[in-house]
XYZ file of C-alpha atoms in Angstrom:
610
model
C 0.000 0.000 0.000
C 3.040 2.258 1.029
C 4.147 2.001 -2.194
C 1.635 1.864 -4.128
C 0.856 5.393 -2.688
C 4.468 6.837 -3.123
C 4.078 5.631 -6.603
C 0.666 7.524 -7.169
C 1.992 10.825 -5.907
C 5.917 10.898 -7.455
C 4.200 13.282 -9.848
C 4.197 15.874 -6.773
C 7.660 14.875 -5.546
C 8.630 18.905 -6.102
C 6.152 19.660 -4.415
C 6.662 17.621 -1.708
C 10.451 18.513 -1.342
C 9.496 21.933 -1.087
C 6.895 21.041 1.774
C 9.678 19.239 3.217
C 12.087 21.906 3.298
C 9.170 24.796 4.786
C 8.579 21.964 7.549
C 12.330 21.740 8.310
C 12.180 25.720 8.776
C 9.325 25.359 11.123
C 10.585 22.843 13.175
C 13.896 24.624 13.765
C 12.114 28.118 14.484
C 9.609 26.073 16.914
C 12.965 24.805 18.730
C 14.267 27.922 18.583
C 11.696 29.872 20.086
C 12.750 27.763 22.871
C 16.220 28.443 23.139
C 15.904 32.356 22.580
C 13.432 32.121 25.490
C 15.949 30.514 28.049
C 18.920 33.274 27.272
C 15.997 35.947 26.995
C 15.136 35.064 30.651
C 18.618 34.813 31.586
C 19.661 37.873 30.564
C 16.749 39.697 32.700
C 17.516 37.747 35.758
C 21.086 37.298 36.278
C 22.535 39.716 34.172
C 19.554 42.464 34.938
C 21.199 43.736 31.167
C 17.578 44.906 29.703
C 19.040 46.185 26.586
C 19.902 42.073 25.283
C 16.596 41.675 27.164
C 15.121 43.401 24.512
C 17.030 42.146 21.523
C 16.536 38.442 22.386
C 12.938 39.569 22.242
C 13.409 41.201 18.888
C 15.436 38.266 17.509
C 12.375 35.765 19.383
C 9.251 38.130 17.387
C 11.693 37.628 14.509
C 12.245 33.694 14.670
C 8.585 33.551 15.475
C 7.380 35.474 12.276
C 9.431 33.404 10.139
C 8.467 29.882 11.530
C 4.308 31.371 10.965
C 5.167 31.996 7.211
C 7.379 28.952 7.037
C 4.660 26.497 8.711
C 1.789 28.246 6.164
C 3.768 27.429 2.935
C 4.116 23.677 4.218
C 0.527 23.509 5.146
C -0.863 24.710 1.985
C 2.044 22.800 -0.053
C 0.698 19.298 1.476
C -2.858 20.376 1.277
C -2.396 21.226 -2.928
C -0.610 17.866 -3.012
C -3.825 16.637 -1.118
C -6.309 17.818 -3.915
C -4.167 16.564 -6.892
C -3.593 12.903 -4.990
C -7.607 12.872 -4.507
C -8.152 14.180 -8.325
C -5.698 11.160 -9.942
C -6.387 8.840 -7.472
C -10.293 8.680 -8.205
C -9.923 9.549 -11.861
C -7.161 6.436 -12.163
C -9.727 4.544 -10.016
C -12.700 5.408 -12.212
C -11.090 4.584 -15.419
C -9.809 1.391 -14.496
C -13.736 0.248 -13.032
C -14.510 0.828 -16.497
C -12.447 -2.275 -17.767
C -13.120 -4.333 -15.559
C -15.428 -7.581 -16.560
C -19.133 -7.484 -16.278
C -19.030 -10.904 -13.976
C -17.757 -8.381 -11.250
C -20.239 -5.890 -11.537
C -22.341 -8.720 -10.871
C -20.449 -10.287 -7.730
C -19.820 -6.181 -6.251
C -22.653 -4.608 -4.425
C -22.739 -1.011 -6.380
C -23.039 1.014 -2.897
C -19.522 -1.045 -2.569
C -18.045 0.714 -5.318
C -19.751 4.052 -4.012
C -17.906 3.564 -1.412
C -14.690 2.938 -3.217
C -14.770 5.570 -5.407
C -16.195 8.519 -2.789
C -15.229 7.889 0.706
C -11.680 5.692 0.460
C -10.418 8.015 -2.249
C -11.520 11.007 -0.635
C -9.316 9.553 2.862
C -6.644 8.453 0.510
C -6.363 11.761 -0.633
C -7.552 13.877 2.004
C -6.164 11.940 5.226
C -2.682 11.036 3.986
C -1.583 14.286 2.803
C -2.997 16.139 6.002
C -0.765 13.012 7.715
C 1.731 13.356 5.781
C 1.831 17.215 6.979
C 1.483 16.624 10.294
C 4.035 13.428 10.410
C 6.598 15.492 7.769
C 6.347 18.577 10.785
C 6.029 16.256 13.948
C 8.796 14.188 12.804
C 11.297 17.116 11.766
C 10.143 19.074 15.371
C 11.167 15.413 17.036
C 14.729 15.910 15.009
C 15.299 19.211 16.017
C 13.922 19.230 19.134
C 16.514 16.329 20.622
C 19.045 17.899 19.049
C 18.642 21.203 20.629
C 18.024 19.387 23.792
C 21.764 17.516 23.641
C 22.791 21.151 22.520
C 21.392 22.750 25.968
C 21.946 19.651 28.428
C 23.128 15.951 26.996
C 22.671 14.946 30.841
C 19.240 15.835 31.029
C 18.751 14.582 27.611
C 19.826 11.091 28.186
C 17.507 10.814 31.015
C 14.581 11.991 29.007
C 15.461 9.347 26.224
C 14.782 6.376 28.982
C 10.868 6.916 27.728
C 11.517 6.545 23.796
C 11.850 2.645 24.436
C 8.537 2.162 26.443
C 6.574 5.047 24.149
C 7.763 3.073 20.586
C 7.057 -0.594 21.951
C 3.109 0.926 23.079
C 3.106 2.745 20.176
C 3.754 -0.110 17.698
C 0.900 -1.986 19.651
C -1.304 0.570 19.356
C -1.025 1.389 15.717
C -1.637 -2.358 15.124
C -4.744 -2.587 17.146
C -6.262 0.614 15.479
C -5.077 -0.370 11.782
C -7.540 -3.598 12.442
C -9.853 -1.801 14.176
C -10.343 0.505 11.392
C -10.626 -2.002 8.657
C -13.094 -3.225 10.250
C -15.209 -0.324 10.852
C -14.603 0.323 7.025
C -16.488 -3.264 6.101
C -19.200 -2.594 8.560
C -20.121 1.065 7.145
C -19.850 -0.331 3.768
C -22.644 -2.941 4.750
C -24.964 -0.383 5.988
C -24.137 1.746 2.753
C -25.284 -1.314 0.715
C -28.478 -1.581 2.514
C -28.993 2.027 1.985
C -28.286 1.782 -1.684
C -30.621 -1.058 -1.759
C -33.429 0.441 -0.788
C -32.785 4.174 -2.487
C -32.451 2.292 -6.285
C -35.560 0.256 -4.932
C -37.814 2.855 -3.014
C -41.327 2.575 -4.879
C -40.602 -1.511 -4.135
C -40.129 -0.463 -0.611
C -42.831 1.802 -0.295
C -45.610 -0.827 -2.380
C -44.537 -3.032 0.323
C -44.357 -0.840 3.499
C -41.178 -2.246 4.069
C -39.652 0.813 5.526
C -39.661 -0.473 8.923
C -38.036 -3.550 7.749
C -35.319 -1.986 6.049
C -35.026 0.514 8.865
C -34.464 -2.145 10.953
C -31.896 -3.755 8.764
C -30.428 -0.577 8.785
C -29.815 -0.275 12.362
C -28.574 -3.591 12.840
C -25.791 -2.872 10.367
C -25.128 0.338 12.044
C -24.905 -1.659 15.385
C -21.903 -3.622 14.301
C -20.272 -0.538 12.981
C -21.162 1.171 16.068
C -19.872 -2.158 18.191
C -16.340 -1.535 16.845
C -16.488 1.945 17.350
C -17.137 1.507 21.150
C -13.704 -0.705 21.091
C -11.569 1.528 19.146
C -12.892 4.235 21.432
C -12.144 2.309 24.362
C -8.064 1.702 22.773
C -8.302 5.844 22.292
C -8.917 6.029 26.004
C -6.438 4.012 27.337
C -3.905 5.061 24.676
C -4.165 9.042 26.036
C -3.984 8.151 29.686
C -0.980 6.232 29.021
C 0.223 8.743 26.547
C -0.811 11.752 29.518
C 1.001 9.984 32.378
C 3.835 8.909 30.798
C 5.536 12.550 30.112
C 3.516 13.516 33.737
C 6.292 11.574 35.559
C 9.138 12.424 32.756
C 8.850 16.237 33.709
C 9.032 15.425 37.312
C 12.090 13.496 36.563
C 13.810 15.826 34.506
C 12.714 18.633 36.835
C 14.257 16.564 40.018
C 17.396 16.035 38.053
C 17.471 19.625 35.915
C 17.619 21.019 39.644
C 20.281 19.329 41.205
C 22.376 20.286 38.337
C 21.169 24.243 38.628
C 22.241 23.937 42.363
C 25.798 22.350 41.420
C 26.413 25.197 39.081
C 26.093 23.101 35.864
C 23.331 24.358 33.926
C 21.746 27.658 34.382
C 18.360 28.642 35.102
C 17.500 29.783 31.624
C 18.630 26.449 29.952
C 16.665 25.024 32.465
C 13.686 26.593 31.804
C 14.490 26.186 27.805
C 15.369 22.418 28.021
C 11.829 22.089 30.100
C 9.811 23.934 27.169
C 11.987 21.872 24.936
C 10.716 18.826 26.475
C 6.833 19.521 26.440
C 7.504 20.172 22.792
C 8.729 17.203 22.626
C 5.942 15.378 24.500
C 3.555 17.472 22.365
C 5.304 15.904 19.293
C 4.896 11.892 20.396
C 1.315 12.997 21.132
C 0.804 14.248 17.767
C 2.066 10.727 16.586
C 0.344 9.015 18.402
C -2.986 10.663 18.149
C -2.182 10.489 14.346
C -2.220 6.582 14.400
C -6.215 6.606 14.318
C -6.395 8.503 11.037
C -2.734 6.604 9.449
C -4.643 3.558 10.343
C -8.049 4.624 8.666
C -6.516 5.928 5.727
C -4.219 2.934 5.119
C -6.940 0.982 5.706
C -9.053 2.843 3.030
C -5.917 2.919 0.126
C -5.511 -0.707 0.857
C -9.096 -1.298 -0.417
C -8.298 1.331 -3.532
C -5.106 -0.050 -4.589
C -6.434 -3.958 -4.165
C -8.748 -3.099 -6.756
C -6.416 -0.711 -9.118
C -4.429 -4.027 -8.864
C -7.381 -6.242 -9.866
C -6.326 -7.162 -13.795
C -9.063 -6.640 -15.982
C -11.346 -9.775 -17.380
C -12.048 -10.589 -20.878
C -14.130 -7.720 -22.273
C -12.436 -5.202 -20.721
C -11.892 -2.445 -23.088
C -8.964 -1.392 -24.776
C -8.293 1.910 -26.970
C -10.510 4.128 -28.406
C -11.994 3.552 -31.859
C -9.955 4.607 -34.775
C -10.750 5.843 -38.058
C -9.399 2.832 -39.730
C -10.712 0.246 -37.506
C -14.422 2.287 -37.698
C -14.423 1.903 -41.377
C -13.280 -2.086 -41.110
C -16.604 -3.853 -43.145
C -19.009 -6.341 -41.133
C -20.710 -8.583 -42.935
C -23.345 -9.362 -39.715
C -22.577 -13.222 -39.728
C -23.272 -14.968 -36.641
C -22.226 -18.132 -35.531
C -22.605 -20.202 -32.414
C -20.305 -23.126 -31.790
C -21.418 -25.736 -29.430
C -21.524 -23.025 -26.885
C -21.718 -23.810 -22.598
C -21.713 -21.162 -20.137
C -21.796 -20.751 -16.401
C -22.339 -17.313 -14.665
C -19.048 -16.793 -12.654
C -21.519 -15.416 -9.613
C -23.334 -18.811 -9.966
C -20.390 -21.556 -11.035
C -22.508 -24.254 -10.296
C -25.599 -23.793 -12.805
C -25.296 -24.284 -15.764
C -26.731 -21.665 -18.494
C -26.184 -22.476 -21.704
C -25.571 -26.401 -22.549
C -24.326 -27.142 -26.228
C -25.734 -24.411 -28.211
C -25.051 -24.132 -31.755
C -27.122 -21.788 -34.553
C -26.072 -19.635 -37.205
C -26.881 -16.286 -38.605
C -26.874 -15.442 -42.296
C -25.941 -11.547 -43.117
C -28.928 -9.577 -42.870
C -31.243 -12.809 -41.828
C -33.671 -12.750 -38.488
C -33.348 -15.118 -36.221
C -35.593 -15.427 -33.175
C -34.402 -16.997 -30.001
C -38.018 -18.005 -27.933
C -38.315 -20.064 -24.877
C -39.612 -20.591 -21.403
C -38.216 -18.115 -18.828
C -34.225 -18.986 -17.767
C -33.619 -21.302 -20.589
C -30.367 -18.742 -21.765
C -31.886 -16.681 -24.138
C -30.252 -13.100 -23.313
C -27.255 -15.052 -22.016
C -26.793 -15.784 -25.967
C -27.173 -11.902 -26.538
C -24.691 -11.658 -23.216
C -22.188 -13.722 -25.317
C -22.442 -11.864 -28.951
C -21.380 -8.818 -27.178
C -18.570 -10.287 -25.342
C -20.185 -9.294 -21.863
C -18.925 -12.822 -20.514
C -16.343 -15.404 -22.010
C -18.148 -19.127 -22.773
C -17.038 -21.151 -20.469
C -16.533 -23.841 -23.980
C -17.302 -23.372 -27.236
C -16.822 -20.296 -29.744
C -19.108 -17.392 -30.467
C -17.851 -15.907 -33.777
C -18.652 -12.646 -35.830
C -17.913 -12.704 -39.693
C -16.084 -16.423 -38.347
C -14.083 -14.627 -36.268
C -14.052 -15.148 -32.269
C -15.910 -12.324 -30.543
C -13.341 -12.282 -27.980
C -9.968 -11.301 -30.683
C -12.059 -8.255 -31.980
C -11.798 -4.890 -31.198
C -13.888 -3.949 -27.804
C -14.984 -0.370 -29.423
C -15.098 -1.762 -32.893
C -17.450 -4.834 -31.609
C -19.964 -2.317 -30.002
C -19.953 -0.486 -32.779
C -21.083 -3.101 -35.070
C -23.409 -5.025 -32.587
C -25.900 -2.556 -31.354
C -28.804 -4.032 -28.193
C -32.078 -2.335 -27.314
C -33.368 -3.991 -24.190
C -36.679 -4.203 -22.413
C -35.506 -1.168 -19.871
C -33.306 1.026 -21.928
C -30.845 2.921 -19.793
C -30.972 6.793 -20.776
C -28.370 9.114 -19.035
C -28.935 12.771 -18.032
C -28.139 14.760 -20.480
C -30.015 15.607 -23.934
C -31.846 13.191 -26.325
C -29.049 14.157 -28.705
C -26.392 13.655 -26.226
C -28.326 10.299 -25.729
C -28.482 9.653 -29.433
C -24.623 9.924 -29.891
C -23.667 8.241 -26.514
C -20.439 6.118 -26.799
C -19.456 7.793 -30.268
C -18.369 11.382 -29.000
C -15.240 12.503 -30.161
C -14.450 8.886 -32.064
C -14.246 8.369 -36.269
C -18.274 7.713 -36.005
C -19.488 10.692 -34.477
C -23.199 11.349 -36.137
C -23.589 15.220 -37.132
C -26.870 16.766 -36.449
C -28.355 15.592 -39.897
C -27.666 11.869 -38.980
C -29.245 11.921 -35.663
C -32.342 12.993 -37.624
C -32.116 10.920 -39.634
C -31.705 8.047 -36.425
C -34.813 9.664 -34.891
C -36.673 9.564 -37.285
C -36.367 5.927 -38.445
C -36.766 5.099 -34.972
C -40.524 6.917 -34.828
C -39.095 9.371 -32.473
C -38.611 12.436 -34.382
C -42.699 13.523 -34.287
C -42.416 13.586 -30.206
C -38.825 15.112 -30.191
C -40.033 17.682 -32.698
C -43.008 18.670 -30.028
C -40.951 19.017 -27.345
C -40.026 22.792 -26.757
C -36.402 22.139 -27.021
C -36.078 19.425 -29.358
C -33.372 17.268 -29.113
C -31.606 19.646 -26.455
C -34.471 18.707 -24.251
C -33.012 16.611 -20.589
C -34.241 13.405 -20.518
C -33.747 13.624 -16.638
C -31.930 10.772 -14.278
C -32.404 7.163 -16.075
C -34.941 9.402 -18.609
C -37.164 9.848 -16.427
C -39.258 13.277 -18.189
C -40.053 10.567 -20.561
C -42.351 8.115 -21.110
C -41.413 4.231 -21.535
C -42.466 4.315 -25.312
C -40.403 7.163 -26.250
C -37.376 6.196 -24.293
C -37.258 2.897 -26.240
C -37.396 4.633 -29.163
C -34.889 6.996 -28.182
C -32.717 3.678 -27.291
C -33.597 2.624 -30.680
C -32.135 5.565 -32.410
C -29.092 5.822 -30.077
C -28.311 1.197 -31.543
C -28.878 3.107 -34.969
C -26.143 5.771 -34.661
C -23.389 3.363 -34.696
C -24.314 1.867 -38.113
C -24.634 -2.058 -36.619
C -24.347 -5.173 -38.578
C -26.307 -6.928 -36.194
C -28.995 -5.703 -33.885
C -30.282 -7.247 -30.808
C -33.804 -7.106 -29.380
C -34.101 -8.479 -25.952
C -38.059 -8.038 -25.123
C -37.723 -4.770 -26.619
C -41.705 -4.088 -26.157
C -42.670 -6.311 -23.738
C -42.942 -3.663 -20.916
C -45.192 -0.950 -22.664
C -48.328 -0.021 -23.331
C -50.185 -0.564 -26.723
C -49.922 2.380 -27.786
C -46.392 2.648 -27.052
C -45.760 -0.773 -27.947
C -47.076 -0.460 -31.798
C -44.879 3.066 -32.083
C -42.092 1.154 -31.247
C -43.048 -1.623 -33.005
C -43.602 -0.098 -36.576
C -40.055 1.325 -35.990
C -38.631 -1.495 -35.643
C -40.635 -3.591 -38.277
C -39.548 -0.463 -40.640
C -36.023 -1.300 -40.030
C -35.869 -4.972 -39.926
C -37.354 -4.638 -43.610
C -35.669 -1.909 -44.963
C -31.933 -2.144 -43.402
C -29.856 -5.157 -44.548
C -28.757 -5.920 -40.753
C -28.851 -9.081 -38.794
C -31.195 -9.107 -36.276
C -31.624 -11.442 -33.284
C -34.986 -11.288 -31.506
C -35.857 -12.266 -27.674
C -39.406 -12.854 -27.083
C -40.441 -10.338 -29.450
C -44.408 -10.332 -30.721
C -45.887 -13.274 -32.692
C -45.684 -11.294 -35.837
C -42.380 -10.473 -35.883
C -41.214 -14.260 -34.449
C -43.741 -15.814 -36.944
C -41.413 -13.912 -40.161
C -38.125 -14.688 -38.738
C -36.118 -16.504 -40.823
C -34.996 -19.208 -38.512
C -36.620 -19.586 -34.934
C -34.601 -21.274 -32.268
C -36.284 -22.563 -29.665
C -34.670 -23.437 -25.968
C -34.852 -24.972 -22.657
C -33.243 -25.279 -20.027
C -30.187 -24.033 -21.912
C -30.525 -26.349 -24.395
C -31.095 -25.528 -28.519
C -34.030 -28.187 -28.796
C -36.300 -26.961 -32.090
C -34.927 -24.880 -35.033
C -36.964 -23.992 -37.888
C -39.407 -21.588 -39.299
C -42.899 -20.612 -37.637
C -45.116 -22.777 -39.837
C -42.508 -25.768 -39.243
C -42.515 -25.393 -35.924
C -46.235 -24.543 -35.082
C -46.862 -27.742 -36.949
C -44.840 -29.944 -34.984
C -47.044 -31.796 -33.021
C -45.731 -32.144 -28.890
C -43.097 -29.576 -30.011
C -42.035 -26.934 -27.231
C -42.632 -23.490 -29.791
C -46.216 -25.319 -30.692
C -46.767 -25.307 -27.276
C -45.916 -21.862 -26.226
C -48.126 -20.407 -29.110
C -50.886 -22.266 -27.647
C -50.718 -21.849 -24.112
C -50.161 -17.806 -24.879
C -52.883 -18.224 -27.146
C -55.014 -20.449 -24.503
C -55.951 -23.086 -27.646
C -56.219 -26.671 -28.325
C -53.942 -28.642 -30.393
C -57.133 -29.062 -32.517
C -57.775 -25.306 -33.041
C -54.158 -25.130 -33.731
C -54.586 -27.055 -37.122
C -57.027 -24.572 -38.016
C -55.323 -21.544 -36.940
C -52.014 -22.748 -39.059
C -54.143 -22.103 -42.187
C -54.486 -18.265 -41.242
C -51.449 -17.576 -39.773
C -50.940 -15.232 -42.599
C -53.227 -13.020 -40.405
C -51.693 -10.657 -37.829
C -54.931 -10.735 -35.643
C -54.857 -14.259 -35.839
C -52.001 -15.095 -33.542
C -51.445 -13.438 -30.581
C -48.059 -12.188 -28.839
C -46.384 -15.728 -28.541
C -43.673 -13.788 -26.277
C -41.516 -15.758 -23.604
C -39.957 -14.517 -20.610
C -36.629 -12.630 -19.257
C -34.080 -15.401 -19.358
């Protein structure tokens, strides 16, 4: 962790050394101070010479004046350092959360990596370079405070050393006990933060339920442990202060006794006396400093070690590389999909199995449909195509070649998803339109994302709105409705120009009147744009004029065919879902196969969410 920090800030070393050499400054005028004040006093009371009186004083206001400026440029040196450690720190932390696999966003509670990214960077930055301040200061003042201490008496400065072995043997215990003490505290906060996430991403669940004393009261239990270790590393605190109180107590008593004796034998004047005494309260001051430091080392260490664990974390198979070039953007995609005797296993859930053997294929610019009960692996196919997860065996290839060896930028680019919940960010419906492509070789100018809008049925309600496509969608889109943000999801998969499109219950969760907007827009584009297209329980109509329909369960590829083969398969597993949707007999069936030419016919034969 220690180095791992050094490493992060050498691009402040400058400033640093220059912090360093303001705290060196300080420390020596602190000691001074002393040291002027002994002779000062000296000169008043045995000398009675009032005129050096008055010039220690001058050279003491002087000393003074110069330590206050000295000990402001180091404080505001390690604080600048401070902001530019939190700035890189978070930003380096950020970035790298971005390439890390999707398996671990599903394994990592989100209020988790809150936490991560907020709190622990903000006491990685914050903490250590306000430690690092008061350490860099506290440690010089220890330096020059001995040192002028052997200068005024090495007698009395021997005997005040006879603590430094007890203080560093209950300091190192200490420090240990808080460091764990800390971590812990960390892990219980960040428990209570994920129940509060939970129910703040969740609250018109909660509410529906009137679970708010329920999650209250999980709430409060996780608080309880946090507040649990709290009570003990308050209790260490305690114990740690009246040690660290009664400790120098008895050393000035000492040192007094002995300072005395040595006053009366003629040895060491009164002055130095009274100097080496304020020079050893500084120094008492400074091994409190330390030691009330430990709490704060020991939560910021604590915090980093979290950071830097997961800087260190190498990223998983999709994780993205460089930004798309012009070159690679203009590489041709034919749309050709093939599956290869596929299997797949969540990494959160090793031990069930998703997909089991699947192999299909996609001709360029063909529709294939991929229908089945609920959790047989149908989005987990869609999952694969865009390189979300790695098959555990098996290929998944693009234009024959593995989805894994392309380009992560140039794969997204070519294979575009609209999903049942489209994900809209807040900013503007253009901003939306063109998310993912700003500033790269495919960057849409206004006239394209017309042109997207519009073949996506959107442009009539973007074109109402008073500001048009500079209009907020709001957090998630929330200022609009679920119709037009699935159009506006629609139009954002057309701005990258796909070769394949997916459709994972892409209507499933509107209205009808939202549903047949969206609908026509994408019936419109399935007809008119020479893209592949692969289809999750999307309507009857759309399923029935699919080129190939793949039927599966239980992760298992067990019909493939067209609709009229299929629906006429007697005991088949598509028959059977058209029927059940449709609530008919395998009688009526017969009949309804010789209108199925009819849209009205056939109801929405649409499966569920994998």
């Amino acid at each position: 962790t220690l180095r791992s920090l050094v490493k992060i800030a050498s691009p402040d070393a400058l400033y640093f050394w220059a912090a360093m050499v303001f705290a060196v400054l300080a420390a020596l005028s602190t000691s001074a101070i002393s040291l002027w004040t002994g002779d000062a006093l000296d000169a008043l009371i045995k000398s009675g010479d009032g005129k050096r009186f008055k010039a220690q004083v001058a050279e003491l206001a002087v000393i003074a004046a110069a330590g206050a400026v000295c000990t402001g440029c180091r404080g505001g040196l390690f604080s600048f350092i401070g902001v530019r450690i939190n700035v890189r720190i978070r930003d380096a932390l950020f970035r790298h959360l971005l390439t890390l696999e999707l398996a671990y966003y599903d394994e990592t509670p989100t209020g988790d990596l809150n936490s991560r990214l907020s709190s622990d960077t903000s006491k990685v930055g914050d903490q250590v370079s306000l430690n690092v301040n008061v350490f860099a200061r506290t440690a010089v003042q220890l330096v020059t405070t001995l040192a002028f201490m052997w200068h005024t008496s090495p007698e009395l400065t021997l005997v005040a050393c006879c603590s430094v072995p007890v203080i560093g043997v209950a300091t190192k215990r200490y420090g240990a006990l808080v460091w764990a003490l800390s971590k812990r505290m960390q892990n219980e906060l960040a428990g209570a933060m994920r129940v509060a996430e939970e129910a703040f991403s969740s609250m018109a669940t909660v509410r529906s339920m009137a679970a708010e004393p329920s999650v209250a009261a999980d709430f409060g239990a996780a608080l309880e442990k946090y507040r649990q270790v709290g009570v003990l590393q308050a209790c260490a605190y305690s114990c740690w202060q009246s040690f660290n109180t009664a400790l120098p107590t008895l050393m000035t008593c000492l040192l007094l006794f002995y300072g005395g004796r040595l006053v009366d034998k003629g040895e060491l004047r009164s002055g130095r006396l009274v100097a080496f005494m304020l020079l050893t309260q500084s120094l008492a001051d400074s091994f409190n400093t330390l030691a009330d430091m430990f709490s704060n080392i020991a939560d910021a260490l604590g915090a980093a070690d979290k950071v830097f664990v997961l800087l260190d974390r190498k990223p998983g198979a999709d994780a993205p590389p460089a930004p798309l070039s012009k070159k690679l953007a203009d590489a041709h995609c034919a749309g050709e999909v093939r599956f290869e005797d596929v299997h797949f296993t969540y990494p959160a859930r090793p031990d069930a199995p998703v997909l089991r053997g699947v192999s299909f294929a996609c001709a360029p610019g063909s529709v294939v449909a991929l229908v089945g009960p609920s959790g047989s692996g149908k989005s987990s196919c869609l999952a694969l195509l865009q390189h979300f997860y790695a098959p555990t065996r098996g290929r998944v290839l693009l234009d024959g070649d593995d989805v894994g060896s392309r380009d992560h930028a140039w794969l997204h680019t070519k294979v575009a998803m609209v999903g049942q919940e489209p994900v809209l960010f807040a900013r503007s419906i253009e901003k939306n339109v063109i998310y993912g492509l700003e500033g790269t070789a495919l960057e849409p100018d206004a006239a394209k994302v017309d042109a997207c809008l519009l073949a996506a049925n959107a442009k009539p309600f973007v074109d109402a709105l008073p500001d048009g496509r500079e209009t907020d969608v709001g957090e998630r889109g929330a200022a609009l409705s679920g119709g037009q943000k699935q159009r506006i999801a629609i139009a954002r998969a057309l701005a990258r120009d796909p070769a394949v499109l997916l459709l994972d219950e892409a209507t499933s969760a509107l209205d009808a009147e939202s549903e047949r907007a969206v609908q026509d827009a994408l019936d419109a584009l399935i007809k008119e744009c020479n893209i592949t297209v692969m289809v999750v329980a999307h309507r009857l109509s759309t399923v029935r004029d699919a080129d190939t329909i793949c039927v599966m369960k239980r992760g298992v590829l067990v019909e493939e065919g067209s609709h009229d083969e299929l629906f006429a398969r007697d005991g088949g597993v598509y028959a059977d879902l058209v029927r059940r949707q449709a609530n008919i007999s395998k009688e009526d069936s017969r009949s309804l196969l010789s209108t199925a030419g009819s849209e009205s016919s056939l109801p929405s034969a649409a499966a569920g969410a994998n």
